Amino acid sequence: MATKHIAVLVGSLRRESYNRKMAKALMAMQPSSLQLEIVEIGQLPIYNQDLDENPPREWIEFREKVKTYDGVLFVTPEYNRSVPGVLKNAIDVGSRPYGKSVWEGKPAAVMSVSPGAIGGFGANHHLRQSLVFLNMPILQQPEAYVGGANKLFNERGEISQDSTREFLNTFLRTYASWVERFPEAGQR
Ligand SMILES: Cc1cc2nc3c(=O)[nH]c(=O)nc-3n(C[C@H](O)[C@H](O)[C@H](O)COP(=O)(O)O)c2cc1C
């Protein structure tokens, strides 16, 4: 089975971001069938339709890069019960020009990570709303609302709790099988 290359989009720019730590923890435990890579989004100028005729270099590079991946894994915090602006901006940038969305058909998974008890449920589902419109087949189960993120990582950024590691393993393996169902996604 060929390794599937997965773009990981992290919805936080914070230096000590729990979501980035989670993305790295997932990378450290990825099955051999997946190759996860963080694709940065903080450099993208805010989307403005006026710029579509002569798009910023960062938009072009981002779009070209995302196109090459077989799937997209979103790891995001919740801001005010919704998706952080930086992540929504990346989604908007990738979705244009109209008819040439780089998200089209790419199998996705969503994980929300928060210190709060409800694990970013609101962001997770607001994000799913956009992904439905963008025609990204989204992994349904297991849902991944990770709460208590402030107590999850040790000083090396590792997750020590066995039950959480077990869950993350299941999540990754199920996503790996999901991605296999869409063999053409990397050529779009
Ligand atoms: C503008 C803002 C809004 C926030 N709103 C929420 C929220 O709705 N729900 C929640 O669980 N946490 C909320 N938080 C707290 C974040 O979960 C917390 O800052 C978390 O550490 C952000 O993720 P990160 O560690 O990956 O940067 C908010 C934080 C900020 C800065």
Tab-separated table of N, CA, C and O and ligand atoms in Angstrom, residues 12 14 17-19 77-81 114-115, ligand 1:
chain	number	residue	atom	x	y	z
A	12	SER	N	-3.819	27.344	15.074
A	12	SER	CA	-3.282	28.270	16.083
A	12	SER	C	-1.872	28.666	15.696
A	12	SER	O	-1.097	27.826	15.219
A	14	ARG	N	0.023	30.261	18.052
A	14	ARG	CA	0.668	30.465	19.351
A	14	ARG	C	1.919	29.588	19.462
A	14	ARG	O	1.893	28.422	19.111
A	17	SER	N	1.387	26.411	21.378
A	17	SER	CA	0.057	25.890	21.033
A	17	SER	C	-0.122	24.406	21.373
A	17	SER	O	0.672	23.557	20.952
A	18	TYR	N	-1.187	24.111	22.088
A	18	TYR	CA	-1.541	22.705	22.351
A	18	TYR	C	-1.897	21.990	21.056
A	18	TYR	O	-1.652	20.793	20.910
A	19	ASN	N	-2.510	22.715	20.143
A	19	ASN	CA	-2.907	22.099	18.877
A	19	ASN	C	-1.689	21.713	18.038
A	19	ASN	O	-1.667	20.659	17.415
A	77	PRO	N	-7.946	24.800	17.559
A	77	PRO	CA	-8.621	25.267	18.770
A	77	PRO	C	-9.998	25.832	18.437
A	77	PRO	O	-10.366	25.933	17.253
A	78	GLU	N	-10.706	26.189	19.474
A	78	GLU	CA	-11.998	26.864	19.319
A	78	GLU	C	-11.813	28.303	19.782
A	78	GLU	O	-11.300	28.532	20.872
A	79	TYR	N	-12.207	29.234	18.941
A	79	TYR	CA	-12.212	30.647	19.336
A	79	TYR	C	-13.669	31.111	19.337
A	79	TYR	O	-14.336	31.090	18.290
A	80	ASN	N	-14.129	31.522	20.486
A	80	ASN	CA	-15.495	32.036	20.605
A	80	ASN	C	-16.507	31.099	19.951
A	80	ASN	O	-17.336	31.500	19.141
A	81	ARG	N	-16.352	29.822	20.317
A	81	ARG	CA	-17.236	28.741	19.871
A	81	ARG	C	-17.207	28.492	18.366
A	81	ARG	O	-18.127	27.921	17.793
A	114	SER	N	-8.687	21.678	23.121
A	114	SER	CA	-8.906	22.844	23.980
A	114	SER	C	-8.616	22.490	25.427
A	114	SER	O	-8.816	21.342	25.833
A	115	PRO	N	-8.194	23.464	26.222
A	115	PRO	CA	-8.096	23.211	27.659
A	115	PRO	C	-9.486	23.009	28.269
A	115	PRO	O	-9.628	22.413	29.329
B	1	LIG	C1	-9.935	34.739	21.093
B	1	LIG	C2	-10.046	33.475	21.900
B	1	LIG	C3	-11.267	32.857	22.008
B	1	LIG	C4	-11.366	31.636	22.710
B	1	LIG	N1	-12.571	30.996	22.745
B	1	LIG	C5	-12.634	29.728	23.234
B	1	LIG	C6	-13.806	28.942	23.083
B	1	LIG	O1	-14.817	29.347	22.511
B	1	LIG	N2	-13.799	27.670	23.561
B	1	LIG	C7	-12.684	27.129	24.171
B	1	LIG	O2	-12.722	25.967	24.572
B	1	LIG	N3	-11.558	27.867	24.348
B	1	LIG	C8	-11.500	29.138	23.884
B	1	LIG	N4	-10.349	29.879	24.006
B	1	LIG	C9	-9.221	29.314	24.749
B	1	LIG	C10	-8.364	28.437	23.859
B	1	LIG	O3	-8.906	27.131	23.835
B	1	LIG	C11	-6.934	28.374	24.397
B	1	LIG	O4	-6.361	29.659	24.320
B	1	LIG	C12	-6.103	27.349	23.667
B	1	LIG	O5	-4.856	27.224	24.317
B	1	LIG	C13	-5.907	27.746	22.215
B	1	LIG	O6	-5.294	26.690	21.495
B	1	LIG	P1	-3.714	26.627	21.304
B	1	LIG	O7	-3.121	26.219	22.628
B	1	LIG	O8	-3.501	25.594	20.257
B	1	LIG	O9	-3.223	27.990	20.897
B	1	LIG	C14	-10.229	31.089	23.341
B	1	LIG	C15	-9.007	31.745	23.230
B	1	LIG	C16	-8.904	32.909	22.518
B	1	LIG	C17	-7.552	33.582	22.382
